[in-house]
Coordinates of C-alpha atoms and ligand atoms in Angstrom, one line a residue:
M74 CA -11.1 -17.9 -10.1
A75 CA -11.3 -15.4 -13.0
A76 CA -8.1 -15.1 -15.0
L77 CA -6.0 -12.0 -15.3
S78 CA -7.1 -10.4 -18.5
K79 CA -5.3 -7.9 -20.7
S80 CA -8.6 -7.0 -22.5
S81 CA -9.2 -3.7 -20.7
L82 CA -5.7 -2.5 -21.7
D83 CA -5.4 -4.0 -25.1
G84 CA -4.4 -1.3 -27.6
S85 CA -3.7 1.3 -24.9
F86 CA 0.0 1.2 -25.4
E87 CA -0.5 1.7 -29.2
K88 CA -1.9 5.2 -28.5
C89 CA 1.6 6.4 -27.4
I90 CA 2.9 9.3 -29.6
K91 CA 6.3 9.1 -27.9
C92 CA 6.1 12.7 -26.6
T93 CA 7.9 11.8 -23.3
V94 CA 5.7 14.1 -21.3
C95 CA 5.0 11.3 -18.9
T96 CA 8.7 11.0 -18.0
V97 CA 8.7 14.7 -17.0
Y98 CA 5.9 14.1 -14.5
C99 CA 7.2 10.8 -13.1
P100 CA 8.4 11.3 -9.5
V101 CA 10.5 8.1 -9.5
A102 CA 12.3 9.0 -12.8
K103 CA 13.2 12.3 -11.1
A104 CA 14.4 10.8 -7.9
N105 CA 16.1 7.6 -9.1
P106 CA 18.3 7.5 -12.2
N107 CA 18.0 3.7 -12.3
Y108 CA 14.4 3.9 -13.2
P109 CA 13.9 4.0 -17.0
G110 CA 10.6 6.1 -16.7
P111 CA 7.0 5.5 -17.7
K112 CA 7.4 5.6 -21.5
Q113 CA 10.1 3.0 -21.5
S114 CA 8.5 0.9 -18.8
G115 CA 5.0 1.3 -20.1
P116 CA 4.1 1.4 -23.8
D117 CA 7.7 0.8 -25.1
G118 CA 8.3 -2.1 -22.8
E119 CA 4.9 -3.6 -23.4
R120 CA 5.7 -4.0 -27.1
V121 CA 8.8 -5.9 -26.2
R122 CA 7.2 -8.0 -23.5
R123 CA 4.4 -9.0 -25.8
K124 CA 7.0 -10.4 -28.2
D125 CA 8.9 -12.2 -25.4
P126 CA 7.7 -12.1 -21.7
A127 CA 11.2 -13.0 -20.7
L128 CA 12.3 -9.5 -21.5
F129 CA 10.5 -8.2 -18.4
D130 CA 12.7 -5.5 -16.9
D131 CA 13.2 -5.9 -13.1
Y132 CA 13.4 -2.1 -12.7
L133 CA 9.6 -2.0 -13.2
K134 CA 9.5 -2.7 -9.5
L135 CA 10.6 0.8 -8.9
C136 CA 7.3 2.2 -10.3
T137 CA 5.2 3.4 -7.3
N138 CA 1.9 3.1 -9.3
C139 CA 1.2 6.7 -8.5
K140 CA -0.5 7.2 -11.9
R141 CA 0.9 10.8 -12.3
C142 CA 2.1 9.7 -15.8
E143 CA -1.5 8.8 -16.8
I144 CA -2.7 12.3 -15.7
A145 CA 0.0 13.9 -17.8
C146 CA -0.3 11.7 -20.9
P147 CA -2.1 13.6 -23.8
S148 CA -3.0 10.3 -25.5
G149 CA -4.8 8.6 -22.7
V150 CA -2.3 5.7 -22.4
N151 CA -3.0 3.7 -19.2
I152 CA 0.8 3.7 -18.4
G153 CA 0.5 2.9 -14.7
D154 CA -2.0 0.1 -15.4
I155 CA 0.3 -1.4 -18.1
I156 CA 3.2 -1.4 -15.7
A157 CA 1.1 -2.8 -12.8
Q158 CA -0.2 -5.6 -14.9
A159 CA 3.3 -6.4 -16.3
K160 CA 4.6 -6.6 -12.7
L161 CA 1.7 -8.9 -11.7
T162 CA 2.3 -11.2 -14.7
N163 CA 6.0 -11.4 -14.4
T164 CA 6.9 -11.2 -10.7
E165 CA 8.4 -14.7 -10.2
G166 CA 5.0 -16.2 -9.6
G167 CA 4.6 -14.5 -6.3
W168 CA 4.9 -16.1 -2.8
K169 CA 2.9 -19.2 -3.4
N170 CA 4.4 -20.4 -6.6
S171 CA 7.9 -19.3 -6.1
G172 CA 10.4 -22.1 -5.8
A173 CA 13.0 -20.4 -3.7
I174 CA 11.6 -18.0 -1.0
S175 CA 14.0 -15.1 -0.5
P176 CA 14.0 -13.1 2.7
K177 CA 12.8 -10.0 0.8
R178 CA 9.8 -12.1 -0.5
V179 CA 9.0 -12.9 3.1
R180 CA 9.0 -9.2 3.8
D181 CA 6.8 -8.5 0.8
Y182 CA 4.4 -11.2 2.1
I183 CA 4.3 -9.7 5.6
L184 CA 3.8 -6.1 4.2
S185 CA 1.0 -7.2 1.8
S186 CA -0.9 -9.5 4.3
T187 CA -2.7 -6.7 6.0
D188 CA -5.7 -8.8 7.1
L189 CA -3.5 -11.6 8.4
M190 CA -1.1 -9.3 10.3
G191 CA -3.9 -7.0 11.6
G192 CA -6.0 -9.9 12.7
M193 CA -3.1 -11.3 14.7
V194 CA -2.0 -8.1 16.2
A195 CA -4.9 -5.6 16.6
N196 CA -6.7 -6.0 19.9
P197 CA -4.7 -8.4 22.1
L198 CA -1.1 -7.8 21.1
A199 CA -1.3 -4.2 19.8
K200 CA 0.4 -2.5 22.8
I201 CA 3.3 -5.0 22.9
V202 CA 3.9 -5.1 19.1
N203 CA 3.8 -1.3 18.8
K204 CA 6.5 -1.0 21.5
V205 CA 8.7 -3.8 20.0
V206 CA 8.7 -2.6 16.4
A207 CA 9.7 0.9 17.6
L208 CA 12.9 -0.4 19.2
K209 CA 16.0 0.6 17.3
P210 CA 17.7 -2.9 17.7
I211 CA 14.6 -4.6 16.4
K212 CA 14.4 -2.2 13.4
V213 CA 18.1 -3.0 12.6
V214 CA 17.5 -6.7 12.7
M215 CA 14.4 -6.4 10.5
E216 CA 16.5 -4.4 7.9
K217 CA 19.4 -6.8 8.0
T218 CA 17.2 -10.0 7.8
I219 CA 14.2 -9.2 5.6
G220 CA 14.9 -5.7 4.2
V221 CA 12.4 -3.5 6.0
S222 CA 13.9 -0.1 6.3
A223 CA 15.2 0.6 9.8
Q224 CA 14.6 4.3 9.2
R225 CA 10.9 3.8 8.8
T226 CA 8.4 4.5 11.6
F227 CA 5.7 1.8 11.7
P228 CA 2.0 2.8 11.9
K229 CA 0.6 1.8 15.3
Y230 CA -1.9 -1.0 15.6
A231 CA -5.2 -0.2 17.4
E232 CA -6.2 -1.9 20.6
Q233 CA -9.7 -2.4 19.3
S234 CA -10.4 -3.0 15.6
F235 CA -13.0 -1.0 13.8
V236 CA -15.1 -4.1 13.1
S237 CA -15.1 -5.1 16.8
W238 CA -16.2 -1.5 17.7
Y239 CA -18.8 -1.6 15.0
K240 CA -20.4 -4.8 16.3
K241 CA -21.5 -3.0 19.4
Q242 CA -22.9 -0.2 17.2
E243 CA -24.8 -2.4 14.8
A244 CA -28.2 -2.4 16.5
T245 CA -28.1 1.5 16.7
Q246 CA -27.0 1.8 13.0
N247 CA -29.8 -0.5 11.9
Q248 CA -32.4 1.8 13.4
F249 CA -31.8 4.5 10.7
E250 CA -34.2 4.6 7.8
R251 CA -31.5 5.6 5.4
Q252 CA -28.3 3.5 5.1
V253 CA -24.9 3.5 3.3
H254 CA -22.4 0.7 3.0
Y255 CA -18.9 1.6 4.2
F256 CA -15.8 -0.1 2.8
H257 CA -13.6 0.8 5.7
G258 CA -10.4 -1.0 4.5
C259 CA -7.5 -2.4 6.5
S260 CA -6.0 0.8 7.8
V261 CA -9.2 1.9 9.5
N262 CA -9.9 -1.6 10.8
Y263 CA -6.5 -2.2 12.3
N264 CA -4.6 1.1 12.6
M265 CA -7.0 4.1 12.7
P266 CA -10.5 3.0 13.8
E267 CA -11.1 6.5 15.1
L268 CA -11.4 7.6 11.4
G269 CA -14.2 5.1 11.0
H270 CA -15.8 6.3 14.2
A271 CA -15.7 9.9 12.8
L272 CA -17.5 8.8 9.6
V273 CA -20.2 7.1 11.6
E274 CA -20.6 10.1 13.8
V275 CA -21.0 12.5 10.9
L276 CA -23.4 10.3 9.0
N277 CA -25.5 9.6 12.0
K278 CA -25.8 13.4 12.6
M279 CA -27.2 13.4 9.0
N280 CA -29.7 10.7 9.9
I281 CA -27.9 8.1 7.9
G282 CA -26.9 4.7 9.3
V283 CA -23.7 2.8 8.4
Q284 CA -23.5 -0.8 7.3
I285 CA -20.3 -2.7 7.0
A286 CA -19.6 -6.0 5.3
K287 CA -17.8 -8.1 7.9
K288 CA -16.7 -10.6 5.2
A289 CA -15.0 -7.9 3.1
K290 CA -11.3 -8.4 2.6
C291 CA -8.3 -6.1 2.0
C292 CA -9.0 -4.4 -1.4
G293 CA -5.7 -5.8 -2.7
V294 CA -3.6 -2.7 -3.3
P295 CA -0.6 -4.0 -1.5
L296 CA -1.0 -7.5 -3.0
V297 CA -0.9 -6.0 -6.6
A298 CA 2.0 -3.7 -5.7
N299 CA 4.0 -6.7 -4.5
G300 CA 3.1 -9.1 -7.3
F301 CA 0.9 -11.5 -5.3
K302 CA -1.4 -12.1 -8.2
D303 CA -3.4 -15.1 -7.0
K304 CA -4.1 -13.5 -3.6
A305 CA -5.0 -10.2 -5.2
M306 CA -7.5 -11.9 -7.5
K307 CA -8.9 -13.9 -4.6
N308 CA -9.5 -10.9 -2.5
A309 CA -11.0 -8.9 -5.4
T310 CA -13.3 -11.7 -6.4
A311 CA -14.4 -12.2 -2.8
N312 CA -15.1 -8.4 -2.4
I313 CA -17.1 -8.3 -5.6
E314 CA -19.2 -11.3 -4.4
V315 CA -19.6 -9.9 -0.9
Y316 CA -20.9 -6.6 -2.2
K317 CA -23.2 -8.2 -4.7
D318 CA -24.9 -9.9 -1.6
E319 CA -24.8 -6.7 0.5
L320 CA -26.4 -4.7 -2.2
E321 CA -29.1 -7.3 -2.7
R322 CA -29.8 -7.3 1.0
Q323 CA -29.7 -3.5 1.3
P324 CA -29.6 -1.5 -2.0
G325 CA -27.6 1.8 -1.7
T326 CA -24.3 3.6 -2.1
I327 CA -21.0 2.2 -1.0
I328 CA -18.6 4.8 0.3
A329 CA -14.9 4.6 1.1
T330 CA -12.7 7.0 3.0
S331 CA -9.3 5.7 1.7
S332 CA -8.5 7.2 -1.7
S333 CA -6.3 4.1 -2.7
C334 CA -8.9 1.5 -1.7
S335 CA -11.5 3.5 -3.5
Y336 CA -9.5 3.7 -6.7
M337 CA -8.6 0.0 -6.5
L338 CA -12.2 -1.1 -6.2
S339 CA -13.7 1.2 -8.8
D340 CA -10.9 1.2 -11.4
E341 CA -8.0 -1.2 -10.9
Y342 CA -10.2 -4.3 -10.4
D343 CA -11.2 -3.8 -14.0
H344 CA -8.1 -2.1 -15.5
V345 CA -5.4 -4.2 -13.8
L346 CA -7.1 -7.4 -12.7
G347 CA -9.5 -7.6 -15.6
L348 CA -12.5 -8.3 -13.4
D349 CA -16.1 -7.3 -13.8
N350 CA -16.4 -5.0 -10.8
E351 CA -20.0 -3.8 -11.5
P352 CA -21.1 -3.5 -7.8
F353 CA -18.3 -1.0 -7.2
K354 CA -18.4 0.7 -10.6
K355 CA -22.1 1.4 -10.2
N356 CA -22.4 2.1 -6.5
L357 CA -19.1 3.3 -5.0
Q358 CA -18.6 6.9 -4.2
F359 CA -15.7 8.5 -2.5
F360 CA -17.0 9.8 0.9
S361 CA -16.4 13.5 0.1
R362 CA -18.5 13.3 -3.1
Y363 CA -21.3 11.5 -1.3
L364 CA -21.3 14.1 1.5
I365 CA -21.2 17.1 -0.9
N366 CA -24.2 15.7 -2.8
E367 CA -26.1 15.2 0.6
F368 CA -25.2 18.8 1.7
D369 CA -26.4 20.2 -1.6
A370 CA -29.6 18.3 -1.2
G371 CA -30.1 20.1 2.1
N372 CA -28.8 17.4 4.5
M373 CA -25.9 19.2 6.1
P374 CA -25.1 19.0 9.8
K375 CA -24.6 22.1 11.8
L376 CA -20.9 23.0 11.9
K377 CA -19.0 25.3 14.3
P378 CA -16.0 27.4 13.3
L379 CA -12.6 25.6 13.8
N380 CA -10.3 28.6 13.3
L381 CA -7.4 26.6 11.9
T382 CA -4.9 26.9 9.1
L383 CA -4.7 23.7 7.2
A384 CA -2.4 22.4 4.5
Y385 CA -4.1 19.9 2.1
H386 CA -2.0 17.2 0.5
T387 CA -3.5 15.6 -2.6
P388 CA -3.2 11.7 -2.7
C389 CA -2.0 10.5 -6.1
H390 CA -4.9 8.1 -6.6
L391 CA -7.5 10.8 -5.7
E392 CA -6.0 13.1 -8.2
R393 CA -6.1 10.3 -10.8
S394 CA -9.8 9.6 -10.1
G395 CA -10.8 13.3 -10.3
G396 CA -12.1 13.2 -6.7
V397 CA -10.0 16.0 -5.3
I398 CA -12.6 18.7 -6.1
Y399 CA -15.1 17.1 -3.8
T400 CA -12.7 17.0 -0.8
L401 CA -11.7 20.6 -1.4
E402 CA -15.3 21.6 -1.6
L403 CA -16.1 19.7 1.6
L404 CA -13.2 21.4 3.4
S405 CA -14.5 24.8 2.2
R406 CA -17.9 24.1 3.8
I407 CA -16.3 24.0 7.3
P408 CA -16.4 27.5 8.8
G409 CA -13.2 29.2 10.2
I410 CA -10.7 27.4 8.0
N411 CA -7.8 28.9 6.2
L412 CA -7.0 26.3 3.5
I413 CA -3.6 26.1 1.8
R414 CA -3.5 23.6 -1.1
L415 CA 0.0 22.1 -1.3
D416 CA 1.4 21.6 -4.8
P417 CA 0.1 18.3 -6.1
N418 CA 3.3 16.2 -5.6
C419 CA 3.6 12.6 -4.6
C420 CA 4.7 12.1 -0.9
G421 CA 6.8 9.1 -1.9
I422 CA 5.5 6.4 0.4
A423 CA 3.3 4.6 -2.2
G424 CA 1.8 2.0 0.3
T425 CA 4.4 -0.6 1.1
Y426 CA 7.0 0.8 -1.3
G427 CA 8.7 3.2 1.1
F428 CA 8.9 0.5 3.8
K429 CA 11.5 -1.4 1.8
E430 CA 15.1 -0.6 2.5
E431 CA 16.1 -0.5 -1.2
N432 CA 13.4 2.2 -1.8
Y433 CA 13.7 4.3 1.4
E434 CA 16.1 6.9 -0.2
T435 CA 14.0 7.3 -3.3
S436 CA 10.8 7.5 -1.2
Q437 CA 12.1 10.3 0.9
K438 CA 13.6 12.1 -2.1
I439 CA 10.3 12.0 -3.9
G440 CA 8.5 13.4 -0.8
S441 CA 11.0 16.1 0.1
P442 CA 9.3 19.0 -1.8
V443 CA 6.0 18.1 0.0
F444 CA 7.7 18.0 3.4
K445 CA 9.4 21.4 2.8
Q446 CA 6.2 23.1 1.7
I447 CA 4.4 21.7 4.7
E448 CA 7.0 23.0 7.2
E449 CA 7.0 26.4 5.5
S450 CA 3.2 26.7 5.4
G451 CA 2.7 27.5 9.1
C452 CA -0.3 25.1 9.1
D453 CA -1.9 23.8 12.3
Y454 CA -2.6 20.4 10.6
V455 CA -2.0 18.7 7.4
I456 CA -5.1 17.2 5.8
T457 CA -5.1 14.2 3.4
D458 CA -7.5 11.4 2.4
C459 CA -4.8 8.7 2.2
E460 CA -3.6 6.6 5.2
T461 CA -0.1 5.9 3.9
C462 CA 0.4 9.6 2.9
R463 CA -0.5 10.3 6.5
W464 CA 2.1 8.0 7.9
Q465 CA 4.7 9.4 5.5
V466 CA 4.0 13.1 6.3
E467 CA 3.8 12.4 10.1
M468 CA 7.2 10.6 10.0
S469 CA 8.9 13.2 7.8
T470 CA 7.6 16.5 9.2
T471 CA 6.7 18.0 12.6
K472 CA 3.0 18.2 11.8
E473 CA 0.0 16.1 12.8
V474 CA -2.2 14.8 9.9
L475 CA -5.9 14.4 9.9
H476 CA -8.4 12.9 7.5
P477 CA -11.1 15.3 6.2
I478 CA -13.8 13.2 7.9
E479 CA -12.0 13.6 11.3
L480 CA -11.9 17.3 10.8
L481 CA -15.6 17.4 9.9
A482 CA -16.4 15.4 13.0
R483 CA -14.5 17.9 15.1
A484 CA -16.6 20.7 13.5
L485 CA -19.9 19.1 14.4
A486 CA -21.9 21.6 16.5
Ligands
LIG134 S1 2.9 10.9 -22.3 FE1 1.7 9.3 -23.2 S2 1.9 9.6 -25.4 FE2 3.6 10.7 -24.4 S3 5.3 9.2 -24.3 FE3 4.2 9.0 -22.4 S4 2.8 7.4 -22.8 FE4 3.5 8.1 -24.8
LIG135 S1 2.8 5.3 -12.1 FE1 4.1 6.9 -11.1 S2 6.0 6.0 -10.7 FE2 5.0 4.6 -12.2 S3 5.7 5.3 -14.2 FE3 3.8 6.4 -13.8 S4 4.5 8.4 -12.8 FE4 6.2 6.9 -12.7

């Protein structure tokens, strides 16, 4: 397995001019006085850690990896990447190598093992598990034993995974002359297969078939966030190899509907894990960018007016990658939509972060301006491209959340 490399970040921390702008934009520093902030955790801390790795500060675990500091930094310091890499290098060797296994480490393992948990639960056990984990006494036990917040609502598992639905579609998809590869990710596979169905429906209307790589694994976002370095490297290396083969079999574009999976594959495989992610760097496009390019080339499906007021919430990683303009453009092409763009604030969930009892309060405090603005907007639906933002907003407001591709599928004439 390739080793974690610092090469892509070497020198980044030296560009810091100590202006502290990043700290002003850090949502965690605002919500939790225990967090030293991006400057101290990123470039300042990196100087110290390079002298003596034992000086790793445990408060780095409070960073949500939202990358808002990187957007604000005038010197182009990869602050979030530096912190993510420091967490990966210094987190007690992760699950596998850790001598003593603490209950919270068990929780981190469960929250990060999306393929393992989804594979066990989606399909046969979904109904039962969804009911059990929603019971208050079970939630209290989970908080007291392994530290999963009892106040958190769990996303529901689907009764049929996306991959198992797709297998019945495969022959139909293969009939299209034009094809795209779809990196569906764990949340579509195990929790929201209807989002994947919507993508297939829209693309098929545009005479494009959809290919999926059945051997693809979780992109690794939760593994990196929880310091499971070996497993994150294993998944990333496997995905790179799988897509090399897929592209050889069927050259073309890879698209993703999850803003965090997309950012991980195209940027963090390189910046944080130090891997050569050429298949994704060269061929991956976020779905909205792909669709806008198709529409502009004249391949746009007929759409009917929806007559809805929508509030759009920007996922942090989509903002970092610069992909927001494509999603906003896509939404503007749907007739009969009154679109309100919410202020670009973090919703506070940050994947598995907000599920941990020690982070719950910070998570909700970070998201509170978003929740307030949504409630005051008078919108019919909230729209966002990120699955965990969706869970956070649905739990914390009275509104239902849709992904832009679901909205587009509803608008198909
Ligand atoms: S914004 Fe950039 S340059 Fe300014 S303190 Fe933060 S890391 Fe350093
Ligand atoms: S990545 Fe987000 S939480 Fe972490 S230091 Fe930067 S702004 Fe703060």
